[in-house]
């Protein structure tokens, strides 16, 4: 079996991603100090989603992987989201 | 085992990568179950969760977040170093990652220790007599989720230890890098979960 | 592929002399075929324990009042019966035995993707089984919660719950490892030219199953951990006294345990989809429709868990949603039945034992499936919830469905497993006795449930007496049939007629290798051409 050529990600890319991630962390700490009410949760989760997107894409190499692996990851997150939403069909309407 | 030899003869990096991803999916859903529990109880007890979260130290949480993010970068870089055939750099980067993981655990130890001193731990008299039900649930989930996460840190450190040993022995090398890559994937998973734990527990006051 | 192996291709996996001898050559083997038999033998032992417990329950119910045991013993017996049968037999059954044995051969591979992991998952399985058994033998009393471990009783009861809960967790882990192995095997090790649309249907159902194992099992795993932590530390998550919500436990439990029903039934459907075209000597009808319905069942089955909780106090919106989703699952199931029947239409049918099992599978699965609609509909569910009707329904599905398919598969692949033919007339007698006993055992429960006899009680009103007698008699007939089947299979494996490579004229790849197969299955890796396919008769 032939080994596929690996894409080598440069040190620089990783450093840039890390700096963005740290910046996003400080932003998320910052916005909790502003009175946003019910949007605070949404904001925090949105920033966390952006961060995890970066980790998945660059640190976990999804950007350089074959499409079917990306598809699998997206599928799993979608299933989990659907399960949460359906669970809340109970709690939200109780 | 004689029957195994031929299996090792054809090494399939893509196969082991998918295998690792599938394992990560199970881990995601393991924590996913806990996130469902968290979501339901936070929805049912919004004020109590905010009150309880004020007890948590945002600074320690933020420091640990940054430690994990940096360690994620160093382990990703160690794969790059291995692919560039810089064995020394690979080893150093992996050792740094290991040390960062250890620091994370030490922070966690002191953080939990302070809670214990204040009488906040599952089943404690202080909790059952003084705190509201929502707060008890918050701390119950806090200990379970960060505890399970810490357990994953320990497992990640063990995997890193094995990877270090095999790199030095030479059985993990640029042509057979799967073990290091999978250690990296696992470590990023640990980071990924913390990315959600941090705002959900520390940043809701 | 490199030709580095020194393993002879003319020695069968049963006779191959590796590094180890005797028992060690089995329990240290990474050969998927030997691991499959390890699973089969360990399951057979556990299955007989489960059957004995089932018989004890039916004997208790032969007359109202106490017959052979007290109420508490009855609770313990149905709990252990459920835990053994669900977690150790029907969930891992077909994937671990026939999936392990046949999957690599059917897709033209020499083994699964991770052979060592495969062996490890058997050890994990045994560890889990031992833990559960330990909960019976040691500690303050046998678990009495039912196999569902419902909170808050599961952490309030004084019985020995921890080993049972931990055992179920460990068994789930074994299931995850098997599923992971199968997905990678199917993705990476298909024979050259075997496109996804040329893969046989049994591997397809294993693929769907493996995804459910992977994505659903962790949820019950963490739920069981939470129950254990609740028991040990009192963290409060399911304890109403500390603010927890016991209904959330039910949600989390069924998020796994309903998809687990599809982990059981999908491979069963897959085995039937292999048996029927072979004995009809005809291309399977609607190959792609069967694949699509497999994936649809796996996917939709993930979102119907709430139909186990219609009477638990869930919101109305959730009840309607789960009821509608449940009805959706009936569609792909019906598509499959339609396709099996159409495959037989105008085929040249050979009346062999596996075909009898497959045909009776369809019959019994239909009854089980249609009674499932009675339970999925809100109005009727409220009426028969937690009655014997439910017990009848799920025994028709998980025992009638999975069990019949398993016995069909045992007879179908028996020549490949042991290189010998089973004795046909005894096999047919066994099948007939078993089927009659099965129907006599479970059909009366539909009636009893409709009349209002609740499940999980050791006692009942006098008016339910006659139907219960019929049911108990059925349990004896069925067990008698089971004994005939097992003795016949055992004897045939020792001195049955030598089987040819392809006794049934099957077209899938397992019928191209010797019976029993050599250690590495294939001399040469098979190649699928443009015109080849698994069902080209």
Tab-separated table of C-alpha atoms in Angstrom, chain B residues 11-196:
chain	number	residue	atom	x	y	z
B	11	UNK	CA	1.010	-0.038	7.644
B	12	UNK	CA	-2.050	2.027	6.830
B	13	UNK	CA	-1.757	5.576	8.173
B	14	UNK	CA	-5.155	6.550	6.828
B	15	UNK	CA	-6.768	3.547	8.500
B	16	UNK	CA	-5.329	4.456	11.888
B	17	UNK	CA	-6.277	8.076	11.388
B	18	UNK	CA	-9.933	7.147	10.750
B	19	UNK	CA	-9.776	4.807	13.720
B	20	UNK	CA	-8.607	7.671	15.917
B	21	UNK	CA	-11.294	9.983	14.607
B	22	UNK	CA	-13.962	7.386	15.308
B	23	UNK	CA	-12.640	7.076	18.836
B	24	UNK	CA	-12.765	10.863	19.164
B	25	UNK	CA	-16.417	10.756	18.107
B	26	UNK	CA	-17.199	8.414	20.975
B	27	UNK	CA	-15.381	10.751	23.356
B	28	UNK	CA	-17.322	13.713	22.012
B	29	UNK	CA	-20.589	11.935	22.681
B	30	UNK	CA	-19.413	10.812	26.095
B	31	UNK	CA	-18.983	14.466	27.014
B	32	UNK	CA	-22.019	15.210	24.875
B	33	UNK	CA	-24.183	13.328	27.347
B	34	UNK	CA	-22.846	15.558	30.115
B	35	UNK	CA	-23.431	18.686	28.052
B	36	UNK	CA	-27.063	17.620	27.642
B	37	UNK	CA	-27.366	17.262	31.421
B	38	UNK	CA	-25.733	20.663	31.874
B	39	UNK	CA	-28.002	22.310	29.303
B	40	UNK	CA	-31.172	20.918	30.892
B	41	UNK	CA	-30.255	21.899	34.442
B	42	UNK	CA	-29.019	25.319	33.476
B	43	UNK	CA	-32.285	25.866	31.626
B	44	UNK	CA	-34.214	24.816	34.731
B	45	UNK	CA	-32.072	26.756	37.265
B	46	UNK	CA	-30.634	29.840	35.518
B	47	UNK	CA	-30.145	32.030	38.611
B	48	UNK	CA	-28.623	29.328	40.796
B	49	UNK	CA	-26.099	28.486	38.077
B	50	UNK	CA	-25.024	32.133	37.834
B	51	UNK	CA	-24.697	32.428	41.605
B	52	UNK	CA	-22.671	29.260	41.887
B	53	UNK	CA	-20.413	30.190	38.990
B	54	UNK	CA	-19.307	33.337	40.830
B	55	UNK	CA	-17.429	31.100	43.250
B	56	UNK	CA	-15.193	29.851	40.441
B	57	UNK	CA	-11.963	31.712	39.803
B	58	UNK	CA	-11.977	33.119	36.253
B	59	UNK	CA	-8.234	33.784	36.371
B	60	UNK	CA	-7.290	30.179	37.058
B	61	UNK	CA	-9.744	29.106	34.373
B	62	UNK	CA	-8.285	31.521	31.855
B	63	UNK	CA	-4.711	30.513	32.698
B	64	UNK	CA	-5.603	26.872	32.199
B	65	UNK	CA	-7.317	27.689	28.917
B	66	UNK	CA	-4.187	29.358	27.621
B	67	UNK	CA	-2.002	26.502	28.878
B	68	UNK	CA	-4.093	24.012	26.933
B	69	UNK	CA	-4.152	26.146	23.796
B	70	UNK	CA	-0.369	26.511	23.855
B	71	UNK	CA	0.093	22.794	24.487
B	72	UNK	CA	-2.173	22.052	21.536
B	73	UNK	CA	0.083	24.161	19.380
B	74	UNK	CA	3.284	22.536	20.633
B	75	UNK	CA	2.046	19.005	19.985
B	76	UNK	CA	0.855	20.005	16.511
B	77	UNK	CA	4.288	21.501	15.872
B	78	UNK	CA	6.005	18.330	17.030
B	79	UNK	CA	4.311	16.470	14.160
B	80	UNK	CA	5.577	19.104	11.766
B	81	UNK	CA	9.064	18.682	13.233
B	82	UNK	CA	8.897	14.914	12.783
B	83	UNK	CA	7.816	15.307	9.180
B	84	UNK	CA	10.707	17.696	8.634
B	85	UNK	CA	12.947	14.967	10.110
B	86	UNK	CA	14.002	17.152	13.079
B	87	UNK	CA	13.964	14.452	15.729
B	88	UNK	CA	15.444	16.634	18.480
B	89	UNK	CA	12.842	19.369	18.026
B	90	UNK	CA	10.067	16.756	17.974
B	91	UNK	CA	11.146	15.390	21.308
B	92	UNK	CA	11.546	18.827	22.915
B	93	UNK	CA	8.131	19.989	21.708
B	94	UNK	CA	6.499	16.840	22.980
B	95	UNK	CA	8.209	17.251	26.359
B	96	UNK	CA	6.970	20.832	26.575
B	97	UNK	CA	3.433	19.612	25.862
B	98	UNK	CA	3.778	17.033	28.608
B	99	UNK	CA	4.976	19.645	31.105
B	100	UNK	CA	2.104	21.997	30.190
B	101	UNK	CA	-0.347	19.162	30.798
B	102	UNK	CA	1.229	18.606	34.191
B	103	UNK	CA	0.931	22.309	35.069
B	104	UNK	CA	-2.725	22.204	34.060
B	105	UNK	CA	-3.306	19.321	36.458
B	106	UNK	CA	-1.460	21.097	39.294
B	107	UNK	CA	-3.646	24.182	38.805
B	108	UNK	CA	-6.708	21.957	38.814
B	109	UNK	CA	-5.513	20.305	42.007
B	110	UNK	CA	-5.277	23.636	43.833
B	111	UNK	CA	-8.568	24.817	42.377
B	112	UNK	CA	-10.392	21.720	43.606
B	113	UNK	CA	-8.507	21.894	46.897
B	114	UNK	CA	-9.859	25.389	47.634
B	115	UNK	CA	-13.400	24.183	46.910
B	116	UNK	CA	-12.927	21.253	49.256
B	117	UNK	CA	-11.652	23.579	51.991
B	118	UNK	CA	-14.803	25.649	51.657
B	119	UNK	CA	-16.795	22.474	52.140
B	120	UNK	CA	-17.898	22.322	48.524
B	121	UNK	CA	-17.720	18.741	47.365
B	122	UNK	CA	-20.403	16.206	46.396
B	123	UNK	CA	-22.406	15.023	49.367
B	124	UNK	CA	-20.836	17.516	51.801
B	125	UNK	CA	-22.858	18.744	54.742
B	126	UNK	CA	-22.310	22.376	53.787
B	127	UNK	CA	-23.690	21.812	50.300
B	128	UNK	CA	-26.806	19.909	51.326
B	129	UNK	CA	-27.655	22.310	54.158
B	130	UNK	CA	-26.625	25.740	52.808
B	131	UNK	CA	-26.872	25.633	49.039
B	132	UNK	CA	-29.937	25.615	46.792
B	133	UNK	CA	-30.716	22.648	44.573
B	134	UNK	CA	-29.532	24.468	41.446
B	135	UNK	CA	-26.188	25.214	43.094
B	136	UNK	CA	-25.776	21.591	44.155
B	137	UNK	CA	-26.393	20.545	40.560
B	138	UNK	CA	-23.910	23.128	39.288
B	139	UNK	CA	-21.144	21.866	41.551
B	140	UNK	CA	-22.053	18.233	40.917
B	141	UNK	CA	-21.634	18.827	37.194
B	142	UNK	CA	-18.551	20.984	37.738
B	143	UNK	CA	-16.767	18.182	39.574
B	144	UNK	CA	-17.908	15.443	37.186
B	145	UNK	CA	-17.110	17.317	33.992
B	146	UNK	CA	-13.790	18.851	34.996
B	147	UNK	CA	-12.895	15.570	36.718
B	148	UNK	CA	-13.575	13.528	33.616
B	149	UNK	CA	-11.672	16.107	31.606
B	150	UNK	CA	-8.712	15.834	33.992
B	151	UNK	CA	-8.834	12.061	33.586
B	152	UNK	CA	-8.510	12.594	29.856
B	153	UNK	CA	-5.505	14.825	30.476
B	154	UNK	CA	-3.868	12.000	32.379
B	155	UNK	CA	-4.627	9.533	29.584
B	156	UNK	CA	-3.273	12.028	27.069
B	157	UNK	CA	-0.056	12.282	29.087
B	158	UNK	CA	0.309	8.510	29.082
B	159	UNK	CA	-0.118	8.428	25.302
B	160	UNK	CA	2.460	11.218	24.970
B	161	UNK	CA	4.826	9.232	27.160
B	162	UNK	CA	4.492	6.207	24.901
B	163	UNK	CA	4.973	8.365	21.817
B	164	UNK	CA	8.109	9.933	23.338
B	165	UNK	CA	9.542	6.530	24.130
B	166	UNK	CA	8.829	5.202	20.646
B	167	UNK	CA	10.255	8.262	18.950
B	168	UNK	CA	13.487	7.901	20.911
B	169	UNK	CA	13.572	4.179	20.175
B	170	UNK	CA	13.067	5.015	16.511
B	171	UNK	CA	9.906	2.994	15.902
B	172	UNK	CA	7.997	6.215	15.328
B	173	UNK	CA	9.710	8.050	12.496
B	174	UNK	CA	8.717	10.251	9.527
B	175	UNK	CA	7.499	7.238	7.536
B	176	UNK	CA	5.528	5.782	10.457
B	177	UNK	CA	4.196	8.849	12.213
B	178	UNK	CA	0.695	7.619	13.016
B	179	UNK	CA	1.218	7.227	16.753
B	180	UNK	CA	2.402	10.804	17.166
B	181	UNK	CA	-0.328	12.135	14.897
B	182	UNK	CA	-2.979	10.237	16.828
B	183	UNK	CA	-1.552	11.437	20.147
B	184	UNK	CA	-1.913	14.924	18.708
B	185	UNK	CA	-5.508	14.346	17.619
B	186	UNK	CA	-6.377	13.032	21.063
B	187	UNK	CA	-4.751	16.001	22.733
B	188	UNK	CA	-6.661	18.438	20.540
B	189	UNK	CA	-9.870	16.684	21.585
B	190	UNK	CA	-8.989	17.390	25.214
B	191	UNK	CA	-8.437	21.012	24.235
B	192	UNK	CA	-11.689	21.118	22.265
B	193	UNK	CA	-13.714	20.000	25.268
B	194	UNK	CA	-12.065	22.553	27.524
B	195	UNK	CA	-12.915	25.272	25.011
B	196	UNK	CA	-16.570	24.595	25.861
